[in-house]
Coordinates of C-alpha atoms in Angstrom, one line a residue:
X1 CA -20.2 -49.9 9.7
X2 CA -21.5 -48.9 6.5
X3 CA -24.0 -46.2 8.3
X4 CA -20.8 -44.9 9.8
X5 CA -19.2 -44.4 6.6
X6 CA -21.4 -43.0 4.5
X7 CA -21.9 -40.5 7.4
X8 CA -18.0 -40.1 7.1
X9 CA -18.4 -39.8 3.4
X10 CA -20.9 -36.9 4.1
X11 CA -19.3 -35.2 6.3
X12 CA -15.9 -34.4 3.8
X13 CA -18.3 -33.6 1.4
X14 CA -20.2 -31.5 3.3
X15 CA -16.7 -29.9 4.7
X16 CA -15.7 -29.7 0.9
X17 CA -18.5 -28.1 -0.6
X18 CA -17.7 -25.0 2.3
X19 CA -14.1 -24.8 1.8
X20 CA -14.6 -24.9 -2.1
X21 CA -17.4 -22.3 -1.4
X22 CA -15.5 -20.1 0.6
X23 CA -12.2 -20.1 -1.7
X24 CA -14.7 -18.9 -4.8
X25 CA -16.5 -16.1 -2.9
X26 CA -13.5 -14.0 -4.0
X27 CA -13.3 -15.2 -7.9
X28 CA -17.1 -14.7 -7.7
X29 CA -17.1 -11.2 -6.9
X30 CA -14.3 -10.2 -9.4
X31 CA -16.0 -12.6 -12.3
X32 CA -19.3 -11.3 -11.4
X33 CA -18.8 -7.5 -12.6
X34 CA -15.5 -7.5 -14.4
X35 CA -16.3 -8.0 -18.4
X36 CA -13.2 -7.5 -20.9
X37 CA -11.5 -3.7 -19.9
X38 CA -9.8 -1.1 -22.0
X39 CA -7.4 -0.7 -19.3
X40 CA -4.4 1.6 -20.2
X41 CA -2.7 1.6 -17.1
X42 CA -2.0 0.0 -13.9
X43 CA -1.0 1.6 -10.3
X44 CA -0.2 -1.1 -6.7
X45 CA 0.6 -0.4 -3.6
X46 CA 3.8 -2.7 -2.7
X47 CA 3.6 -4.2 0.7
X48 CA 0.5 -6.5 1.3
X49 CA -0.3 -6.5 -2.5
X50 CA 2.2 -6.9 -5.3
X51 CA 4.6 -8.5 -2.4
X52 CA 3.5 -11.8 -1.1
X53 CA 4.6 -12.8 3.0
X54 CA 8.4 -13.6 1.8
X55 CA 8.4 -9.9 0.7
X56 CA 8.8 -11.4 -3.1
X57 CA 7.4 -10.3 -6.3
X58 CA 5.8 -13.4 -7.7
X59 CA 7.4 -14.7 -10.9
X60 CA 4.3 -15.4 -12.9
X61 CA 3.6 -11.6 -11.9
X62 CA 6.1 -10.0 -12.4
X63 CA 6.2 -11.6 -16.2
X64 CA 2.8 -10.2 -16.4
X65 CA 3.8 -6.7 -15.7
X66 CA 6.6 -6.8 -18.2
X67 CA 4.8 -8.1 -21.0
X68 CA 2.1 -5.7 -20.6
X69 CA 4.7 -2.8 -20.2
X70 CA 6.3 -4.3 -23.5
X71 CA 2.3 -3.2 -25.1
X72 CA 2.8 0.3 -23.4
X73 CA 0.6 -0.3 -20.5
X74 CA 2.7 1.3 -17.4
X75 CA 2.6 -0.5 -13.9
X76 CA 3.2 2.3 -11.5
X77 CA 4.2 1.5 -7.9
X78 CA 2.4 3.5 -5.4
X79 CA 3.8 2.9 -1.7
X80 CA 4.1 5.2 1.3
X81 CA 8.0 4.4 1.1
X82 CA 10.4 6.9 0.4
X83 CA 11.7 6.5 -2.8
X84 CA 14.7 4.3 -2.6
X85 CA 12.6 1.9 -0.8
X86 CA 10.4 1.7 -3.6
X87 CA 13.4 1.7 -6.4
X88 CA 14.3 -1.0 -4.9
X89 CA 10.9 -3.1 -5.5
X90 CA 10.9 -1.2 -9.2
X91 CA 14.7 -2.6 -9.9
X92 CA 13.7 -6.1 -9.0
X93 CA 10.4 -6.0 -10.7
X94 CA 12.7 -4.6 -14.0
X95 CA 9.8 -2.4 -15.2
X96 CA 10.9 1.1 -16.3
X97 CA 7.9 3.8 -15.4
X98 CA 7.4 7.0 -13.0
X99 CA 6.7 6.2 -9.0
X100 CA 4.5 7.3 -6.3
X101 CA 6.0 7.5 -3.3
X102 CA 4.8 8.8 0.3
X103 CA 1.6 7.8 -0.5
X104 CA 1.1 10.7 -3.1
X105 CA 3.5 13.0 -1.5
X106 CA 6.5 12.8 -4.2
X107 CA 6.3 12.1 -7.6
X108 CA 9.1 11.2 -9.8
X109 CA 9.1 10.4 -13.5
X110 CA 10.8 7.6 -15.6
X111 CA 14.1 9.3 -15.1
X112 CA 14.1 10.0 -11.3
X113 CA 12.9 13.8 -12.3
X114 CA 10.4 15.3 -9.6
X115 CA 6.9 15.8 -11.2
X116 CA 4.8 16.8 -7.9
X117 CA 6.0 16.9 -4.5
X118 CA 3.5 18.1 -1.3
X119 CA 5.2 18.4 2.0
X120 CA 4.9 19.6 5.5
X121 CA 6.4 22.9 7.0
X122 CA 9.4 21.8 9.2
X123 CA 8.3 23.9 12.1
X124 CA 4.7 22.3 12.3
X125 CA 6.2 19.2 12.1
X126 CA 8.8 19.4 15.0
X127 CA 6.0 20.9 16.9
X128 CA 3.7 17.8 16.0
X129 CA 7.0 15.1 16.6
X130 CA 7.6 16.9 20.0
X131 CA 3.9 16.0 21.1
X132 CA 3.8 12.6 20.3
X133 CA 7.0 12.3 22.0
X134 CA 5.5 13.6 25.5
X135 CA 2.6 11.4 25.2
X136 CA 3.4 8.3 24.0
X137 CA 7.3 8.3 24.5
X138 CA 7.5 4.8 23.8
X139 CA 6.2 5.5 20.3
X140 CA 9.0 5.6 17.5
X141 CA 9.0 8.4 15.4
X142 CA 10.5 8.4 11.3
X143 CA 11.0 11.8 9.7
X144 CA 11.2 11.6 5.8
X145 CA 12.0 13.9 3.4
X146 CA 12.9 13.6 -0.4
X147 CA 15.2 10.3 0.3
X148 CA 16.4 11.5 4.3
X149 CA 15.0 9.4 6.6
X150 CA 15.6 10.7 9.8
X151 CA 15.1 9.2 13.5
X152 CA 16.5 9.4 16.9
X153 CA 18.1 6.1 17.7
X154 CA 19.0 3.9 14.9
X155 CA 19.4 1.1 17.0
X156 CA 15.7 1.1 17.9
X157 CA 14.1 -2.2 17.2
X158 CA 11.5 -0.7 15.1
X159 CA 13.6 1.1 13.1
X160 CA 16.2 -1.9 12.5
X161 CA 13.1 -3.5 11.3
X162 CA 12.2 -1.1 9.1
X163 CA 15.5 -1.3 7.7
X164 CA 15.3 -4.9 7.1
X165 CA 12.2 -4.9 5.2
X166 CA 12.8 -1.4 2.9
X167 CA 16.5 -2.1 2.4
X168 CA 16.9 1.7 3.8
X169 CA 19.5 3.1 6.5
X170 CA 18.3 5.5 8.8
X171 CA 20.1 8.7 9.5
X172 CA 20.0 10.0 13.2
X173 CA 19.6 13.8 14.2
X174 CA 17.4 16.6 14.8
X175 CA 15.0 16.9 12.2
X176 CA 15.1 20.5 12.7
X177 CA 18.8 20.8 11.5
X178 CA 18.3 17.7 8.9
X179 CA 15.6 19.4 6.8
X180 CA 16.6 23.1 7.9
X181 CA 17.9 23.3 4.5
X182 CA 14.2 22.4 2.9
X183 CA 11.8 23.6 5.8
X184 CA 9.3 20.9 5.0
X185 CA 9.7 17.5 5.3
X186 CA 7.1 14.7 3.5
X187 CA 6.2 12.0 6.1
X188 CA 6.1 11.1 9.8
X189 CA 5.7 7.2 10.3
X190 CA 5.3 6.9 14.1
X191 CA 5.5 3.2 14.8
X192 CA 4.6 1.4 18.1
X193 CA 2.3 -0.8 20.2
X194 CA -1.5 -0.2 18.6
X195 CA -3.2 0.7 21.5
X196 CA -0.2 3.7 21.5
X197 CA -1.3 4.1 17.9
X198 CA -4.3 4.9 18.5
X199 CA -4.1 6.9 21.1
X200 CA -1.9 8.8 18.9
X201 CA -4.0 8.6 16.1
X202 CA -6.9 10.4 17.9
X203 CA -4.9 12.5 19.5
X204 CA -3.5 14.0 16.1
X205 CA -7.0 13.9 14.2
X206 CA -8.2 16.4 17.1
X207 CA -5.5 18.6 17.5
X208 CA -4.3 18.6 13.0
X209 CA -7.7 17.9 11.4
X210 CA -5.4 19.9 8.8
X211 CA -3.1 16.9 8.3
X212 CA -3.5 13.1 6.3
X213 CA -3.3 10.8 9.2
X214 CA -3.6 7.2 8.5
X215 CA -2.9 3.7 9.7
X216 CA -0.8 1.5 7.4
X217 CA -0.9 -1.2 10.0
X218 CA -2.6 -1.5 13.6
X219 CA 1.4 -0.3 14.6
X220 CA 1.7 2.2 12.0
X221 CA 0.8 5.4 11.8
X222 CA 1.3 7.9 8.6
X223 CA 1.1 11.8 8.7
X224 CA 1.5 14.1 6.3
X225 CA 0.5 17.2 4.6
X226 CA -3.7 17.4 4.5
X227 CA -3.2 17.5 0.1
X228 CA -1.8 13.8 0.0
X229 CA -3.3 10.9 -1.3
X230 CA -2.5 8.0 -3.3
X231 CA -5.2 9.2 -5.7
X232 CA -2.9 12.6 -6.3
X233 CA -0.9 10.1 -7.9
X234 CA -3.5 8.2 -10.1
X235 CA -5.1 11.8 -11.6
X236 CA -1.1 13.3 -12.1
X237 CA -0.3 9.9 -13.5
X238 CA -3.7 10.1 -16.0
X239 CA -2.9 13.1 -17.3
X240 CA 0.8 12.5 -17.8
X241 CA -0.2 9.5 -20.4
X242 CA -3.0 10.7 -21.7
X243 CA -6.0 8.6 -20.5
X244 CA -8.9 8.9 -18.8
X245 CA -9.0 6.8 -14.4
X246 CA -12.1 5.2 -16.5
X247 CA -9.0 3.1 -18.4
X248 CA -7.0 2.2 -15.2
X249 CA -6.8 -0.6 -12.7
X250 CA -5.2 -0.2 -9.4
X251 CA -4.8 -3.2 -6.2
X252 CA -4.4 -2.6 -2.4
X253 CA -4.9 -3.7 0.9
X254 CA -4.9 -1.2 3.8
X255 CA -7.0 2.2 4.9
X256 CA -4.5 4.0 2.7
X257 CA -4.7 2.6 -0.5
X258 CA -8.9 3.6 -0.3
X259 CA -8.7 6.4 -2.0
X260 CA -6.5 5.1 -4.7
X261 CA -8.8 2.1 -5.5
X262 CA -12.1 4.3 -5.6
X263 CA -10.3 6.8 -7.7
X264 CA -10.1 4.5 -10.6
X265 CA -12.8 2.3 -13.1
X266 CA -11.0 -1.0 -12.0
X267 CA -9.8 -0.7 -8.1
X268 CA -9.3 -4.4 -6.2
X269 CA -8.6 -4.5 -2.5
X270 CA -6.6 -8.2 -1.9
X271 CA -8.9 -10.6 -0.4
X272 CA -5.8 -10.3 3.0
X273 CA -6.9 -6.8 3.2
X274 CA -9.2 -5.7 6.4
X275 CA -12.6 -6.0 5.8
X276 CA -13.1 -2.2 5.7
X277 CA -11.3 -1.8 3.3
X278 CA -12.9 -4.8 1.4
X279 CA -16.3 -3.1 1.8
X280 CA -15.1 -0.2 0.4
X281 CA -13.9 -1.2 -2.8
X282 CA -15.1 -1.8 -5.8
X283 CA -13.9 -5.0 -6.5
X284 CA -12.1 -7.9 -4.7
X285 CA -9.4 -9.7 -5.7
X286 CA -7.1 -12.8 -4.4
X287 CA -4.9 -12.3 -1.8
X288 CA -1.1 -11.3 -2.0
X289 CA -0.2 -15.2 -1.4
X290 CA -2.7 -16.1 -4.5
X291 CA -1.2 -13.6 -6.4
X292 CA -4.2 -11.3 -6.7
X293 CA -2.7 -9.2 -9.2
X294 CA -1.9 -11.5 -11.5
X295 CA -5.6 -12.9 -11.3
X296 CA -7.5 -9.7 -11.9
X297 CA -5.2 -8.9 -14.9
X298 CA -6.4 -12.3 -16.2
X299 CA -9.7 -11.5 -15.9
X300 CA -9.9 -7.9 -17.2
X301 CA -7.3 -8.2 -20.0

């Protein structure tokens, strides 16, 4: 009996030692490089990173944030969301600074003011929309603009659902008469099953190498003008408060957000990111659920 359970006893521990091993692989490789920063200012992608799986801004965060925006550090939300879907994480948050929105693509100041805006021509665009729509009909296509979100059936599952989680409403029409006014139009988000999306995916990188086409999710897929990226926001953003990416910090967790983390001194993929995108940053932080964003502050500030 007493063989039995100090073999018992040595198992758990043995179990133990892994699990504790494996939860400090992350903390390792933030604590391992990060010393005490100089870091000015702060820029997150919302879904996946500052949100948790309840779609919640964690309170111990989000205090965070506003004391460090009290010292005149800025937090700036960086999203591929148009921008009353990402007003509306700002207005919960309560922090008061300019936002990135389609991934780069719009800009827009403390006051709601346009700093930089990059867009599509409309006639490329319903061109590219028509395409997809012959190949992969089943595919759901969102047309943005400025704050227009455009589709074809509003009573599509996948764009109910993307109503539910951005707290937008969809308009529906032809996107050639909705942005005829503007002639360009910011965003495509074609959403569907992710062997569609890739399909799609390929079949876009072949025919618009021109174009930024990226996955947000394996059902997700993001065009837009070939000048956006998240990073457009990060230098704009720089220079607009006077310091240098070698002062900033910025979190994220998909292929999108890549460009963004390497573009800055301090850049943390969430340990819930995909690996690739893991590899590719600089630094790793806790997961959206550990609240990753509040733990790489900690260590850096």
């Amino acid at each position: 009996m007493k063989q039995k359970y100090k073999e018992q006893e040595s198992v758990k521990k043995e179990i133990t030692e892994q699990e504790n091993t494996k939860k400090s692989k992350t903390e390792q490789r933030v604590e391992k490089y990060l010393e005490k920063a100089d870091c000015r200012i702060f820029f997150s992608d919302i879904d996946g990173t500052l949100l948790d799986s309840r779609s919640q801004v964690p309170p111990e965060t989000r205090q965070k944030i506003l004391e460090l925006e009290r010292q005149g550090i800025p937090f700036v939300l960086v999203s591929a969301r148009m921008p009353s879907g990402v007003l509306s994480i700002q207005n919960a948050l309560g922090n008061r600074s300019p936002i990135v929105c389609y991934s780069g693509g719009l800009i827009l100041d403390e006051e709601g003011n346009q700093m930089y805006s990059c867009q599509m021509d409309l006639e490329q665009a319903a061109q590219l929309k028509d395409i997809v729509k012959e190949v992969y009909p089943d595919i759901c296509c969102n047309t943005y603009g400025m704050d227009l979100w455009v589709v074809d059936d509003d009573k599509n599952p996948w764009v109910v659902g993307e109503e539910t989680i951005t707290k937008g409403k969809a308009a529906v029409g032809d996107i050639r008469e909705m942005f005829a006014a503007e002639g360009k139009i910011h965003k495509f988000l074609f959403m569907g099953d992710p062997k569609d999306i890739a399909g799609a995916l390929q079949m876009l990188h072949e025919r618009y190498p021109e174009l930024t086409i990226q996955r947000s999710k394996d059902n997700y897929l993001e065009v837009m003008n070939g000048a956006v990226k998240k990073s457009v926001g990060v230098h704009v953003l720089c220079r607009h408060y006077g310091v240098s990416e070698e002062q900033a910090a910025a979190f994220g967790d998909g292929e999108n957000d890549v460009d963004m983390l390497r573009a800055v001194k301090y850049g943390f993929a969430m340990a819930n990111a995909p690996e690739s995108v893991r590899q590719q940053a600089k630094f790793v932080t806790l997961s959206n659920d550990e609240q990753g964003i509040l733990y790489a502050m900690q260590q850096i500030l």
